[in-house]
Coordinates of C-alpha atoms in Angstrom, one line a residue:
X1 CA -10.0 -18.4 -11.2
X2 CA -11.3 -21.4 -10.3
X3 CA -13.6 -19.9 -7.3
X4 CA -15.4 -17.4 -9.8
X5 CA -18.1 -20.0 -11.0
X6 CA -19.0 -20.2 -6.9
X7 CA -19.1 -16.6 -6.3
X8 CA -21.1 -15.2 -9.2
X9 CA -23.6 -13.7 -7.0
X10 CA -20.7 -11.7 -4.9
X11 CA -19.4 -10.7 -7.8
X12 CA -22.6 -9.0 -8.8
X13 CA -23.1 -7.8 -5.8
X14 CA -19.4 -6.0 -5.1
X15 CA -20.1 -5.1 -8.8
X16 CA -23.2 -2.9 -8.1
X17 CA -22.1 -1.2 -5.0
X18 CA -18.3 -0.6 -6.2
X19 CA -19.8 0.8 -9.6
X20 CA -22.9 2.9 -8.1
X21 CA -20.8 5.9 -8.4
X22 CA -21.0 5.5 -12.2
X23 CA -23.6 7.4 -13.8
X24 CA -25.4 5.8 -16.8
X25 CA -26.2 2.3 -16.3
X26 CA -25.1 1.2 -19.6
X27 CA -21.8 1.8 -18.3
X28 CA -22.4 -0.1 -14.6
X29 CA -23.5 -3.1 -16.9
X30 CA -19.8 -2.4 -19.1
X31 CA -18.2 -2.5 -16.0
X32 CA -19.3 -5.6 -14.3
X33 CA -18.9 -7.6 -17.7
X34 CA -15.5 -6.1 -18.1
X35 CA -15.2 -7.3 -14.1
X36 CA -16.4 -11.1 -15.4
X37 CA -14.1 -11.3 -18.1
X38 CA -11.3 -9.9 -16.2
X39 CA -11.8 -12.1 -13.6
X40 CA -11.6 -15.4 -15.6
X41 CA -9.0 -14.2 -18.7
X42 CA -6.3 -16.4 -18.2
X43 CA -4.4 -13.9 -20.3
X44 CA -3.1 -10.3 -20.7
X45 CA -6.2 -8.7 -19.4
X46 CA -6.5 -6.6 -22.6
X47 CA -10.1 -5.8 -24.4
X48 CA -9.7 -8.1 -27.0
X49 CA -8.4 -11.3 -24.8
X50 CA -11.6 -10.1 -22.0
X51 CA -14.1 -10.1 -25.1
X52 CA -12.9 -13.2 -26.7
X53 CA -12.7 -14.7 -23.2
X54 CA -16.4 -14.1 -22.6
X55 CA -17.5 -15.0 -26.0
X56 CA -18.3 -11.9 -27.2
X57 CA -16.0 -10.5 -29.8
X58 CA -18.0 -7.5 -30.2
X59 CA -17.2 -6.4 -27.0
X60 CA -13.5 -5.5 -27.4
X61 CA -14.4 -2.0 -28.8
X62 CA -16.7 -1.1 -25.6
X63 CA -14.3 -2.8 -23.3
X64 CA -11.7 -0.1 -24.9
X65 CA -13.7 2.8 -24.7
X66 CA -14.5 2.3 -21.3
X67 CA -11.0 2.8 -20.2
X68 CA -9.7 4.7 -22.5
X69 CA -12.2 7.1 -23.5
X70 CA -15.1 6.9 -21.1
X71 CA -15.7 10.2 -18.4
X72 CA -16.6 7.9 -15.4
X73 CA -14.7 9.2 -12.0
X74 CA -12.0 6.4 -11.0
X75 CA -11.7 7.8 -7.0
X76 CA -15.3 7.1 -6.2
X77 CA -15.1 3.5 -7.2
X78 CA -11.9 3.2 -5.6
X79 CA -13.4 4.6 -2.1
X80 CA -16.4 2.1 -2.3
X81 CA -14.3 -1.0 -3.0
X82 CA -11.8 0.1 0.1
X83 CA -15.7 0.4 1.9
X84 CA -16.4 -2.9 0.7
X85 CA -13.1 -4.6 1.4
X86 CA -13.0 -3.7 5.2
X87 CA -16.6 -4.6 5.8
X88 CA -15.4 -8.2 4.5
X89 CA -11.8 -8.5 5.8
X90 CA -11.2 -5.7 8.7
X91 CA -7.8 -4.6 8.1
X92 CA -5.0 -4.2 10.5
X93 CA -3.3 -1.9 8.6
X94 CA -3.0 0.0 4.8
X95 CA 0.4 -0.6 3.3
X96 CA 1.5 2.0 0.5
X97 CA 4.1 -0.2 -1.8
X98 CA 6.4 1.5 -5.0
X99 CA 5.6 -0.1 -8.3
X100 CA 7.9 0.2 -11.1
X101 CA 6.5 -0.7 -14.6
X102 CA 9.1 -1.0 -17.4
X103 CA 8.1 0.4 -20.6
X104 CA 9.4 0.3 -24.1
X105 CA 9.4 4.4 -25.6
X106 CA 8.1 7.3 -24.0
X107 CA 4.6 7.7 -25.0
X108 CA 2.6 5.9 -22.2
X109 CA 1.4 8.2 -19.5
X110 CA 4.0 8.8 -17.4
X111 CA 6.6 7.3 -18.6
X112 CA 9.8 8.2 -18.0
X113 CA 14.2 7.3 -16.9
X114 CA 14.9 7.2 -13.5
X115 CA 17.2 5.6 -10.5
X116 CA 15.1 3.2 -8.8
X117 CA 17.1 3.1 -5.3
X118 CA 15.4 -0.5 -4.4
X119 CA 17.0 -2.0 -7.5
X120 CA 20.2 -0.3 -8.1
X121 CA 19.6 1.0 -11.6
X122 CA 18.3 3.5 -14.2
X123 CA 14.3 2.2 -15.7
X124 CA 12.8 3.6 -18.1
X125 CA 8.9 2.7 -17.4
X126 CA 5.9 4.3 -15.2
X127 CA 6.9 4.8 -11.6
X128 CA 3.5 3.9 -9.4
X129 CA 2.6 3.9 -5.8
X130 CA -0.3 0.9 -4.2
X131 CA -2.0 1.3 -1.2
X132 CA -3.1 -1.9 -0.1
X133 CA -5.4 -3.3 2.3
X134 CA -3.8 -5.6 4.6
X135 CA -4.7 -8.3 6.8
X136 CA -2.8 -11.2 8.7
X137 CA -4.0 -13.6 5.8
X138 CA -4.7 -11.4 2.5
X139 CA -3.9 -8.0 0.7
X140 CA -5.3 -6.2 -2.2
X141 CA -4.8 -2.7 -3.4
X142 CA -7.3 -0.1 -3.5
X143 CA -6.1 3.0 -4.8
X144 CA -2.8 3.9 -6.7
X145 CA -1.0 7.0 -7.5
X146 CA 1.3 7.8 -10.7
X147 CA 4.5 9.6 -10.6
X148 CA 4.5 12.1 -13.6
X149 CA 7.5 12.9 -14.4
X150 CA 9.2 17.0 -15.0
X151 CA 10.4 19.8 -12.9
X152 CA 7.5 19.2 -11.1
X153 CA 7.5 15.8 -10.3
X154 CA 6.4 14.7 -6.9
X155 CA 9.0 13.6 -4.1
X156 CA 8.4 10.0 -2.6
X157 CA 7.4 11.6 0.5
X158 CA 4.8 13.5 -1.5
X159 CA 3.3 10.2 -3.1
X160 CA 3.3 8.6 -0.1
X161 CA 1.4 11.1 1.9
X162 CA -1.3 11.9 -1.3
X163 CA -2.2 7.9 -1.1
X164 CA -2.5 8.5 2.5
X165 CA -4.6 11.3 2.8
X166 CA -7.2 9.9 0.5
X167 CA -8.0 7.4 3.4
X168 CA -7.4 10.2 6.3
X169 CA -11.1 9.1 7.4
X170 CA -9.8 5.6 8.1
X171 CA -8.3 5.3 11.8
X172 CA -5.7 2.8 10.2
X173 CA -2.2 3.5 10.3
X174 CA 0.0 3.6 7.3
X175 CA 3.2 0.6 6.6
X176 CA 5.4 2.0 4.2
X177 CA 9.3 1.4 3.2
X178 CA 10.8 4.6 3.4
X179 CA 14.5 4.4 3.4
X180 CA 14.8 6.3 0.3
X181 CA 12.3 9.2 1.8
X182 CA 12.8 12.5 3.2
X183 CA 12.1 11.5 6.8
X184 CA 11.0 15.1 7.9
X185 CA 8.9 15.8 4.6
X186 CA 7.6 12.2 4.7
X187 CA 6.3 12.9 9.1
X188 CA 5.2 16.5 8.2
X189 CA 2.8 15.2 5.1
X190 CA 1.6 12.4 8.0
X191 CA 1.1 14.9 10.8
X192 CA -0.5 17.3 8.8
X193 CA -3.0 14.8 7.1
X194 CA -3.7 13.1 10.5
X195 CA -2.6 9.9 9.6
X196 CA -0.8 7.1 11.8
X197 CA 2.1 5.9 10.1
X198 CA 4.7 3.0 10.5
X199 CA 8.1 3.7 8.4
X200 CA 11.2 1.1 7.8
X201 CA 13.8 3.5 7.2
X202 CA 17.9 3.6 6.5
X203 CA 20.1 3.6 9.6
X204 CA 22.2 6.2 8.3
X205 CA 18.6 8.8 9.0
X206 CA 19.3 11.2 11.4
X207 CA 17.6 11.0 14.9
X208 CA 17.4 12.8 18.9
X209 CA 16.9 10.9 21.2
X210 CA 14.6 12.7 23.8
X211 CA 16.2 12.1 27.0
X212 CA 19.8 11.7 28.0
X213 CA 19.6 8.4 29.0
X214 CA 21.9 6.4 31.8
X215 CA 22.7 3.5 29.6
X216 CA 24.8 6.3 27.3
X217 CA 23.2 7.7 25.0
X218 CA 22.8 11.1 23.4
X219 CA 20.5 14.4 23.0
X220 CA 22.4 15.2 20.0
X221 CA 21.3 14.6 16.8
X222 CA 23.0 11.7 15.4
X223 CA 22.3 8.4 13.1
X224 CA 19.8 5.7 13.8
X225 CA 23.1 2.9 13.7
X226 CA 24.6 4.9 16.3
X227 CA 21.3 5.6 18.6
X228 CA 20.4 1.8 18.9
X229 CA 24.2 0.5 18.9
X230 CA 23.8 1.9 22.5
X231 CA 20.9 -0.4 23.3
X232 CA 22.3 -3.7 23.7
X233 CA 21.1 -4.3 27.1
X234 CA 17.4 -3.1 26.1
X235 CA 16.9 -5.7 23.8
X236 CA 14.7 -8.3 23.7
X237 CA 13.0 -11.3 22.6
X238 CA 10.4 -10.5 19.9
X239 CA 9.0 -13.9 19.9
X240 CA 10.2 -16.3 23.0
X241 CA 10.4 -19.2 20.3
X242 CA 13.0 -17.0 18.3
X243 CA 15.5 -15.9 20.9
X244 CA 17.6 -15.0 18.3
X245 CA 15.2 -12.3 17.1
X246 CA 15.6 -9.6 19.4
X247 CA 14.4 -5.9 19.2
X248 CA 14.5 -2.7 21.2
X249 CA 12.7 0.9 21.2
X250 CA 13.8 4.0 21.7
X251 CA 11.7 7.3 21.9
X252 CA 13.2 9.6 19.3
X253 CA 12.6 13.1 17.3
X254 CA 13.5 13.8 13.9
X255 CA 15.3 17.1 13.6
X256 CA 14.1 19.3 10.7
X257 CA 10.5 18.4 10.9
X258 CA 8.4 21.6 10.7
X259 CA 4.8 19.8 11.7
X260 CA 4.3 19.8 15.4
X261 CA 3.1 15.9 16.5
X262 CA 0.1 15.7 18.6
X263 CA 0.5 16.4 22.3
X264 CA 1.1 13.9 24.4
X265 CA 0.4 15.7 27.8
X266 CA -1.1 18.6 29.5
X267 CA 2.2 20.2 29.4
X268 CA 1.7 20.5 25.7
X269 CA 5.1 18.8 24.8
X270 CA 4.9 16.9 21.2
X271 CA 4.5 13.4 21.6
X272 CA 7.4 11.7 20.7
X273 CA 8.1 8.8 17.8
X274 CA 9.1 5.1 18.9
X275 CA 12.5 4.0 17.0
X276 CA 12.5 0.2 16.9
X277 CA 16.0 -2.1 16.4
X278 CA 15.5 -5.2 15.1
X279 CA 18.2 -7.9 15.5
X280 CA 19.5 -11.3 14.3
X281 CA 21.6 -12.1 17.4
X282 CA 23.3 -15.2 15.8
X283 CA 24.6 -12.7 12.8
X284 CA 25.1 -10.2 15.3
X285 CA 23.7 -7.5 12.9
X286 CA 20.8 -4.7 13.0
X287 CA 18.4 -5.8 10.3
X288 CA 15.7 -3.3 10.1
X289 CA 15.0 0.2 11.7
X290 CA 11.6 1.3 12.3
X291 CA 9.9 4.4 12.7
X292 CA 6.4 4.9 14.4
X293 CA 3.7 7.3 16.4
X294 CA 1.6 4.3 17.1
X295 CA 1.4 3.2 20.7
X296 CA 2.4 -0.5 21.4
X297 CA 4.9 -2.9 22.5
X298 CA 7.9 -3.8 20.0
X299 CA 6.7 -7.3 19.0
X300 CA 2.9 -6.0 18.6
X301 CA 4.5 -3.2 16.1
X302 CA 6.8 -5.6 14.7
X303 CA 3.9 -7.6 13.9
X304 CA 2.2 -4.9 12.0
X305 CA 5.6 -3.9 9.9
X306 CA 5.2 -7.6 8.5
X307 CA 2.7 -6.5 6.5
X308 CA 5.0 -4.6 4.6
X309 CA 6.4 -8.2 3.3
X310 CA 3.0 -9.3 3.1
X311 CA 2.4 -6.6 0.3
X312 CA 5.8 -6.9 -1.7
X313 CA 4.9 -11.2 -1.9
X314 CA 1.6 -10.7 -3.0
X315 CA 2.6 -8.3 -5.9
X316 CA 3.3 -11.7 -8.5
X317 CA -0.3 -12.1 -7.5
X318 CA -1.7 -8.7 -8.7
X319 CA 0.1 -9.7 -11.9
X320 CA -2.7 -12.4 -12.6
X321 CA -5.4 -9.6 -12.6
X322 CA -3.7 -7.2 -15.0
X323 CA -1.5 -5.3 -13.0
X324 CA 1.1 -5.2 -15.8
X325 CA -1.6 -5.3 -19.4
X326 CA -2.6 -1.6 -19.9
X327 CA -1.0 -0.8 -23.3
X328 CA -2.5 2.8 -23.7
X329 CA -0.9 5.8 -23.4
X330 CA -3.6 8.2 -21.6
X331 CA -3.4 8.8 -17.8
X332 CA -6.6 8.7 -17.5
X333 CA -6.5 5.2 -18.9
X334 CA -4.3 4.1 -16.8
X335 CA -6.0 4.9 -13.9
X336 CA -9.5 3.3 -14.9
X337 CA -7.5 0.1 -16.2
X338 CA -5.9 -0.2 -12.4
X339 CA -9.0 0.7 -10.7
X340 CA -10.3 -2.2 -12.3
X341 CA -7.4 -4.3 -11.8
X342 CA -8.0 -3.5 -8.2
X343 CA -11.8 -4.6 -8.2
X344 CA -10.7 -8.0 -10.3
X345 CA -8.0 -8.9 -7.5
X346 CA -10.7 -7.8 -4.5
X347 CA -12.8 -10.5 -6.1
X348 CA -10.1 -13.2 -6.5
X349 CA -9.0 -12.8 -2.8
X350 CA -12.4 -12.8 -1.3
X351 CA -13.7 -15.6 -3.1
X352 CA -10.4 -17.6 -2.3
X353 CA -11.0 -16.7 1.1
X354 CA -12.3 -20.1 3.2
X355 CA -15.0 -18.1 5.7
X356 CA -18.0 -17.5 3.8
X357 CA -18.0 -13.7 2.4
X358 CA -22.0 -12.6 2.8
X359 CA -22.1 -11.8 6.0
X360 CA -19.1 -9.1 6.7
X361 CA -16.8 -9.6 9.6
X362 CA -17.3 -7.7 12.4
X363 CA -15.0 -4.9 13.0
X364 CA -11.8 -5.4 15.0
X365 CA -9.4 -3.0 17.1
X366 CA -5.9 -3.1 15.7
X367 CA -4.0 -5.6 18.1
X368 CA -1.5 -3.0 19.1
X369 CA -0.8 -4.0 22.5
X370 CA 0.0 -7.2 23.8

């Protein structure tokens, strides 16, 4: 990229503190030439194209071991470049995205045939979940889990919430598409690892409203289409420049959850979730349903569910830093080759960033409220 001859130094530098957790330093100097080569390989981001890149054919057979054969610990180095990452670029939120990579066979870890509901067909590849760090202006991931599959395979809901509880110590809520989730399996994993969490989620998902309310609606459990079709009058604006764009909430519970939410008041009732409509008044259609604990007005939350967007634009992105390349077949492979995709794409996005990266941003409260 062309920013890398600029940044040398940060490179370096993220290098030696996102690689500290690695024991020997003949490995710490593998990994930040593997992160150099990486970072400039205009190519598959194999070992041989990285070596060959850098000059050093000899390379390739280090390069290899270090990911596929090498003991170091992937989740420290991912924890230390999500450290790194906010002290540079607060966050407003993490986003947790579905990756799907097609595979040829069966012998990579992971692989396997299954429906992918976002695309409307049967892929055989390795099914993968991101959890990105997102801003208004950039996003990279920094961690990643991968479905295995058999009997025991792990529901979305399941995924979603192991991503998330990785991070519990972050007080950053979670953005996530989760219309193909179990909503009650999906809040209790959330409630239960103390994470905030932001959902877009199918109008046919069941819902109670909390209180009977004048304007007509129910205390029964019934589907999100039918809650906000009653909330015509409530809506409004989400940006006065957009009239179009409207949006209303609605404070909702989700029948079947077993996790109690936090309380809300000294009579030790659960606080209840925010449902949010959104609207395209000129098509006269609901266009997304939203699910939330977070405080905050509709357009403040609406706001933060654009990450989500964000996230699924910038994936083409990831794809220049070897997202797609690994071609081995261990899991523990896998994992080291994204965890260093993840530190190559940290690097491209902060150097490409226009403020000057040494001195880290000063931390921010999430603009929740308007």
């Amino acid at each position: 990229m062309h920013h890398i001859h600029r940044s040398a130094d940060f490179l370096a530098q993220l290098s030696s503190e996102v690689f500290a957790s690695l024991s020997r330093c003949d490995q710490r100097r593998t990994a930040e030439q593997f992160l150099r080569g990486m970072a400039v390989t205009p190519s598959r981001k194999t070992a041989r194209n990285v070596a060959l890149c850098l000059g050093d054919p000899s390379a390739e057979q280090r390069f290899q071991h270090f990911i596929a054969h090498s003991r170091w610990d992937w989740e420290p180095v991912r924890a230390a470049l999500a450290g790194v990452v906010e002290r540079y670029a607060p966050q407003l939120a993490y986003v947790a995205h579905p990756l799907v990579l097609r595979k040829a066979g069966k012998d990579s870890a992971g692989v396997h045939r299954r429906f992918v509901p976002e695309l409307g067909q049967t892929v055989n590849g390795q099914f993968a979940y991101g959890l990105w760090h997102a801003t208004a202006t950039m996003a990279t991931p920094v961690d990643w889990h991968l479905e295995l599959p058999g009997p025991e395979r792990e529901s979305p809901a399941a995924a979603f919430t192991s991503l998330a509880s990785q991070h519990s110590g972050s007080p950053r809520p979670v953005v996530i598409d989760a219309r193909h989730t179990s909503l009650p399996a999906l809040l209790d994993g959330f409630s239960l690892a103390r994470v905030p969490l932001l959902a877009r989620i199918s109008g046919a998902a069941t819902v109670t409203a909390v209180e009977q309310s004048r304007r007509g609606t129910t205390s029964s459990p019934v589907s999100v289409h039918e809650l906000l079709a009653w909330t015509r009058r409530l809506r409004r604006p989400v940006n006065p420049s957009v009239p179009q764009r409207t949006a209303a909430t609605v404070q909702v519970r989700v029948p079947g959850t077993a996790m109690p939410r936090p309380a809300s008041g000294p009579d030790g009732e659960p606080r209840p979730l925010t449902l949010i409509g959104e609207w395209d008044e000129a098509r006269a259609g609901l266009s997304r349903c939203w699910l939330t604990d977070l405080p905050g007005s509709a357009p403040a939350l609406l706001r933060l569910a654009a990450l989500l967007g964000e996230v699924t634009g910038q994936l083409a992105e990831v794809d220049g830093s070897g997202l797609r390349d690994y071609g081995g077949r261990s899991f523990s492979g896998w994992h080291r080759h994204m965890t260093m995709v993840s530190v190559t794409h940290a690097v491209r996005v902060l150097t490409g960033h226009d403020r000057p990266l040494l001195a880290p941003a000063e931390q921010q409260p999430l603009p929740l409220a308007m």
